[in-house]
C-alpha atoms as a printed R data frame, in Angstrom:
    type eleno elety resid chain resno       x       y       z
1   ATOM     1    CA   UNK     A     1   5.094   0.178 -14.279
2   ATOM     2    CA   UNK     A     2   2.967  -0.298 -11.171
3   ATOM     3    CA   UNK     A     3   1.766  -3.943 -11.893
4   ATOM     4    CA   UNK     A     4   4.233  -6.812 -11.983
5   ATOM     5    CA   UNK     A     5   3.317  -9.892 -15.176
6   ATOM     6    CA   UNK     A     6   0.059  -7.891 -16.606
7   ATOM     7    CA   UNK     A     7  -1.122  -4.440 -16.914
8   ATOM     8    CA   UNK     A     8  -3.601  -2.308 -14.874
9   ATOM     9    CA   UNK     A     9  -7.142  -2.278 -17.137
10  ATOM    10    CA   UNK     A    10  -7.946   0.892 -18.126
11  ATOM    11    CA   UNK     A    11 -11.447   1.860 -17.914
12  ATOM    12    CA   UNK     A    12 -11.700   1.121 -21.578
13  ATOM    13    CA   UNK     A    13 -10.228  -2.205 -21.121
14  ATOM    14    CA   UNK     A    14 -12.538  -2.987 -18.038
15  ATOM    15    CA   UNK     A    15 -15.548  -1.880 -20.068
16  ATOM    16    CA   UNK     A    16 -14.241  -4.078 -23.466
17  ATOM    17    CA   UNK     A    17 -13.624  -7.159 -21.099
18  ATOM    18    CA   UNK     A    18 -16.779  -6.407 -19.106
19  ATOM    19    CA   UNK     A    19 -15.818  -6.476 -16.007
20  ATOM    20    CA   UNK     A    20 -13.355  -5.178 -13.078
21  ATOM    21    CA   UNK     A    21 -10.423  -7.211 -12.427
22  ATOM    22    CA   UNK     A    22  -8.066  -7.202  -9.622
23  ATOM    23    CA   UNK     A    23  -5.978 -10.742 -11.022
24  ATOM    24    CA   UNK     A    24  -3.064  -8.599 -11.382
25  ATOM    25    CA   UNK     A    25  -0.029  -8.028  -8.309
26  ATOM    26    CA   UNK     A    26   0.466  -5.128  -7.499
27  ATOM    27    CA   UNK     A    27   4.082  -3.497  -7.395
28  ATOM    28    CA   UNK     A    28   6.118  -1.988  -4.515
29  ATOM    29    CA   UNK     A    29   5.091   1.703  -5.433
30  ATOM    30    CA   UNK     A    30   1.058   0.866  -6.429
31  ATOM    31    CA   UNK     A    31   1.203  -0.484  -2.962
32  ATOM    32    CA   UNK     A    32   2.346   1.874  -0.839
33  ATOM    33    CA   UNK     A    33   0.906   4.674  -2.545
34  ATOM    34    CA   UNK     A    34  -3.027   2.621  -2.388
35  ATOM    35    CA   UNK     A    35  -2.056   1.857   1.584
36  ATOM    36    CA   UNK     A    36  -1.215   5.378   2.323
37  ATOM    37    CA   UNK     A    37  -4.080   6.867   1.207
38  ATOM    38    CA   UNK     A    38  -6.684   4.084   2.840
39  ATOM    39    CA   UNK     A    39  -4.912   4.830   5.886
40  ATOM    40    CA   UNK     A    40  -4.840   8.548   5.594
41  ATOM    41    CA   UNK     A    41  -7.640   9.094   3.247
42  ATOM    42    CA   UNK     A    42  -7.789  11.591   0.469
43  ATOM    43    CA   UNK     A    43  -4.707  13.102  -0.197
44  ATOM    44    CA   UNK     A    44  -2.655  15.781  -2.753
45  ATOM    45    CA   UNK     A    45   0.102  14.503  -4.624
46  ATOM    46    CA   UNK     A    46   2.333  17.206  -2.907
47  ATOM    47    CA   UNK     A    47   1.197  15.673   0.584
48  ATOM    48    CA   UNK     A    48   2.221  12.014  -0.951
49  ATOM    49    CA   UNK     A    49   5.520  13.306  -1.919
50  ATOM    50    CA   UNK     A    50   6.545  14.501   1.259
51  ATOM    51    CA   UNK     A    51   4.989  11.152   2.850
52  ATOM    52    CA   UNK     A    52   7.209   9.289   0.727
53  ATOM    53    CA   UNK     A    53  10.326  12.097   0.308
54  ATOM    54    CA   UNK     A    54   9.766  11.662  -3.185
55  ATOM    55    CA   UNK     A    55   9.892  14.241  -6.136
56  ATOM    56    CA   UNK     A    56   6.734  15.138  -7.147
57  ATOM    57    CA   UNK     A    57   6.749  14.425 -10.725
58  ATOM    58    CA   UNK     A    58   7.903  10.596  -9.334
59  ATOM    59    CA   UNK     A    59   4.745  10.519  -7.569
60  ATOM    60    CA   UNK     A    60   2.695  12.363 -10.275
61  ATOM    61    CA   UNK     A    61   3.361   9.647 -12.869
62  ATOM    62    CA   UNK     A    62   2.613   6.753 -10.475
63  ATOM    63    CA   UNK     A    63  -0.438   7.964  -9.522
64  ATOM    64    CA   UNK     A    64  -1.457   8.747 -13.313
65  ATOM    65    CA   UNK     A    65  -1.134   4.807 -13.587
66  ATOM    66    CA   UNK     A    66  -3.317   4.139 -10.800
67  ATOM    67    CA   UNK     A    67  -5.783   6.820 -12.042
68  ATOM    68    CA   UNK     A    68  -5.429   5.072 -15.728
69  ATOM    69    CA   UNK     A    69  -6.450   2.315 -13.808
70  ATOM    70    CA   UNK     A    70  -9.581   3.269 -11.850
71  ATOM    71    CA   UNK     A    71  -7.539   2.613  -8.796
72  ATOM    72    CA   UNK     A    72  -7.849   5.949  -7.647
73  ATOM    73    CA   UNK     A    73  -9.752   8.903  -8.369
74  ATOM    74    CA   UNK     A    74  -9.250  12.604  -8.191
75  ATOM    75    CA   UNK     A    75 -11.450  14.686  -5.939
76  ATOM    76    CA   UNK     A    76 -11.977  18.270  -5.145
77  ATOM    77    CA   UNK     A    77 -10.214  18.842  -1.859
78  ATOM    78    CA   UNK     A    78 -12.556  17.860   1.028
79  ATOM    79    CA   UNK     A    79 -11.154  20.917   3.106
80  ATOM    80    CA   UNK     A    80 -11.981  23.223   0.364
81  ATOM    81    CA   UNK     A    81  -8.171  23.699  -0.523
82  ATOM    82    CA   UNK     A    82  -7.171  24.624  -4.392
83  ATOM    83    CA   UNK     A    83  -5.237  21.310  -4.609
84  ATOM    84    CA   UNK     A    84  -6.962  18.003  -5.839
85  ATOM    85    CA   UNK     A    85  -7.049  15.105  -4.094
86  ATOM    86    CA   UNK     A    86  -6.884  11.506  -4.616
87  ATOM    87    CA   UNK     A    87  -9.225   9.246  -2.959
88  ATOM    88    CA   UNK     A    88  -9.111   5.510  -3.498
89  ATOM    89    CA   UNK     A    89 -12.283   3.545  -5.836
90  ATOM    90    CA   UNK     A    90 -14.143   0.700  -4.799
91  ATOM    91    CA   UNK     A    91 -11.682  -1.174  -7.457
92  ATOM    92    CA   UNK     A    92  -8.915   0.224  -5.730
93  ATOM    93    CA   UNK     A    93  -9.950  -1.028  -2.378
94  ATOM    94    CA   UNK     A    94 -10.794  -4.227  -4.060
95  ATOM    95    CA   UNK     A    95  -6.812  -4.409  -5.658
96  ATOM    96    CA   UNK     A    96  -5.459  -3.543  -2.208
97  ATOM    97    CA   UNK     A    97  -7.371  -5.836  -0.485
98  ATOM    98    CA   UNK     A    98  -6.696  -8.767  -2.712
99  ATOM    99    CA   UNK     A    99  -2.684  -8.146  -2.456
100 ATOM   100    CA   UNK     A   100  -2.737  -7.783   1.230
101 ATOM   101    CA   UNK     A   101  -4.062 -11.386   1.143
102 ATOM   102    CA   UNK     A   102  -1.824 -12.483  -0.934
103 ATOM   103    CA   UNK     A   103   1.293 -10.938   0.475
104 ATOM   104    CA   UNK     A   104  -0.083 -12.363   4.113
105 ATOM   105    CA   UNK     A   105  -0.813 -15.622   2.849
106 ATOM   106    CA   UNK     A   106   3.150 -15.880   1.398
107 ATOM   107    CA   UNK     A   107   4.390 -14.494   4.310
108 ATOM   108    CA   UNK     A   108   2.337 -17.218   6.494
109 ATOM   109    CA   UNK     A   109   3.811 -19.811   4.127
110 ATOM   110    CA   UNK     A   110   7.464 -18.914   4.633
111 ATOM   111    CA   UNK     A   111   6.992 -18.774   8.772
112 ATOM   112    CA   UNK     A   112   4.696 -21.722   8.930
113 ATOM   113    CA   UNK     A   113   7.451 -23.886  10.690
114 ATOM   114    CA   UNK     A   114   8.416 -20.781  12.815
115 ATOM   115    CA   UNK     A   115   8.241 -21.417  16.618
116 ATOM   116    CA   UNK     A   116   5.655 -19.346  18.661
117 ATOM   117    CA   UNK     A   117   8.526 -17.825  20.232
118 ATOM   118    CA   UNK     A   118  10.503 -17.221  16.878
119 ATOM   119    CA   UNK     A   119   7.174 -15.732  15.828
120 ATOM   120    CA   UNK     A   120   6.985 -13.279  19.216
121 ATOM   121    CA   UNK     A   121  10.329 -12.042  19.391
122 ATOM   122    CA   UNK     A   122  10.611 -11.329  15.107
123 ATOM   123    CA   UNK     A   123   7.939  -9.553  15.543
124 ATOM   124    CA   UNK     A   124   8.829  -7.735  18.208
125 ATOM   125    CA   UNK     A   125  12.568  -6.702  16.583
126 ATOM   126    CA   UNK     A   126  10.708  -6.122  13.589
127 ATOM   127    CA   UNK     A   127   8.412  -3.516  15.451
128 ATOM   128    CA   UNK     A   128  11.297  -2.054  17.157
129 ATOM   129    CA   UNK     A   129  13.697  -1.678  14.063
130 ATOM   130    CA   UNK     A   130  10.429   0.146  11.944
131 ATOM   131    CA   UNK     A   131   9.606   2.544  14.369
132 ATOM   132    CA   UNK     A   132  13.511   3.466  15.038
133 ATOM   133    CA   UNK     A   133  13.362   4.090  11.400
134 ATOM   134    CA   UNK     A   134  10.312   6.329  11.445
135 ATOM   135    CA   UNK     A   135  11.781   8.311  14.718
136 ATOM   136    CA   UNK     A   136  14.938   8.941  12.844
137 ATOM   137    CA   UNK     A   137  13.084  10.111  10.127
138 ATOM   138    CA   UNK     A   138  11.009  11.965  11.887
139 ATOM   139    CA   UNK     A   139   8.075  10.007   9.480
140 ATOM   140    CA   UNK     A   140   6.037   7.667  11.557
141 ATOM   141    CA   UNK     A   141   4.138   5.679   9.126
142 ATOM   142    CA   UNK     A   142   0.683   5.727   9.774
143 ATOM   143    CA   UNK     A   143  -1.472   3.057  11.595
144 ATOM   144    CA   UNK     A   144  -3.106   1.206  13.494
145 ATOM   145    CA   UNK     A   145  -2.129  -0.078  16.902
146 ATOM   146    CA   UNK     A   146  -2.692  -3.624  16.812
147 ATOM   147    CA   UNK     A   147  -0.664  -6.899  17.140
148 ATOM   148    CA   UNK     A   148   2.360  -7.618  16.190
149 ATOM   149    CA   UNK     A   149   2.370  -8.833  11.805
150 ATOM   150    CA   UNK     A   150   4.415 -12.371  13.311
151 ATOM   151    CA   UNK     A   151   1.454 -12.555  16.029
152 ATOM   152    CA   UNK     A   152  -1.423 -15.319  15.226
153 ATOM   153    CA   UNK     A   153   0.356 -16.992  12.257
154 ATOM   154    CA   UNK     A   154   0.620 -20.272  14.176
């Protein structure tokens, strides 16, 4: 299940209720899946296996929940390759967008009394201990270069 307490709306549902709701948390996988491909844009289900080293029929029924969903949509390949893609929705974005706030607004919570320095050198271990992960894996995960997550919480 990629939703924790309630259940992705399914078109049907959204179109019964009459709206679009993003209420619901998402889970570990409906997250990282969502983040990967608004980082990377759209992407096969064979590429997100490999991303994640997962097997693809893992990946293909956690995607068919987001799809289900309208969290994601399936698009001919941009490159003109034979596979489909999947390319985030507008609700999708919207879902993502909402749980990033809400993980970063816990995560400010639980280092509010955190010193500036606490805050500096966490997030510089953190940093460090990630991207000795990705190296070893030979996986970098894909972003952005900007400051540290700890950084600005104060």
């Amino acid at each position: 299940m990629l939703v924790a307490r309630c259940h992705v709306l399914t078109p049907r549902d959204r179109k019964a209720s009459g709206g679009e709701s993003c209420a619901d948390r998402l889970d570990r996988s409906a997250y990282l899946l969502l983040t990967r491909l608004d980082t990377e844009g759209a992407m096969s289900i064979g590429q997100l296996a490999d991303a994640f080293q997962l097997d693809v029929s893992t990946v293909n029924r956690q995607t068919g929940t987001l799809l289900r969903g309208g969290l994601v949509e399936r698009i001919p390949d941009p490159d003109g390759g034979l596979a489909r893609k999947l390319r985030v929705t507008a609700l999708g974005t919207e879902c993502l967008t909402a749980e990033r706030d809400r993980r970063r607004t816990s995560l400010a919570r639980l280092l509010e009394d955190w010193t500036p320095e606490d805050l500096s050198r966490f997030g510089e271990v953190l940093t460090r201990f990630n991207r000795e992960v990705e190296a070893q894996d030979g996986r970098p995960w894909p972003r952005e270069e900007t400051e540290s997550p700890a950084e600005g919480k104060r």
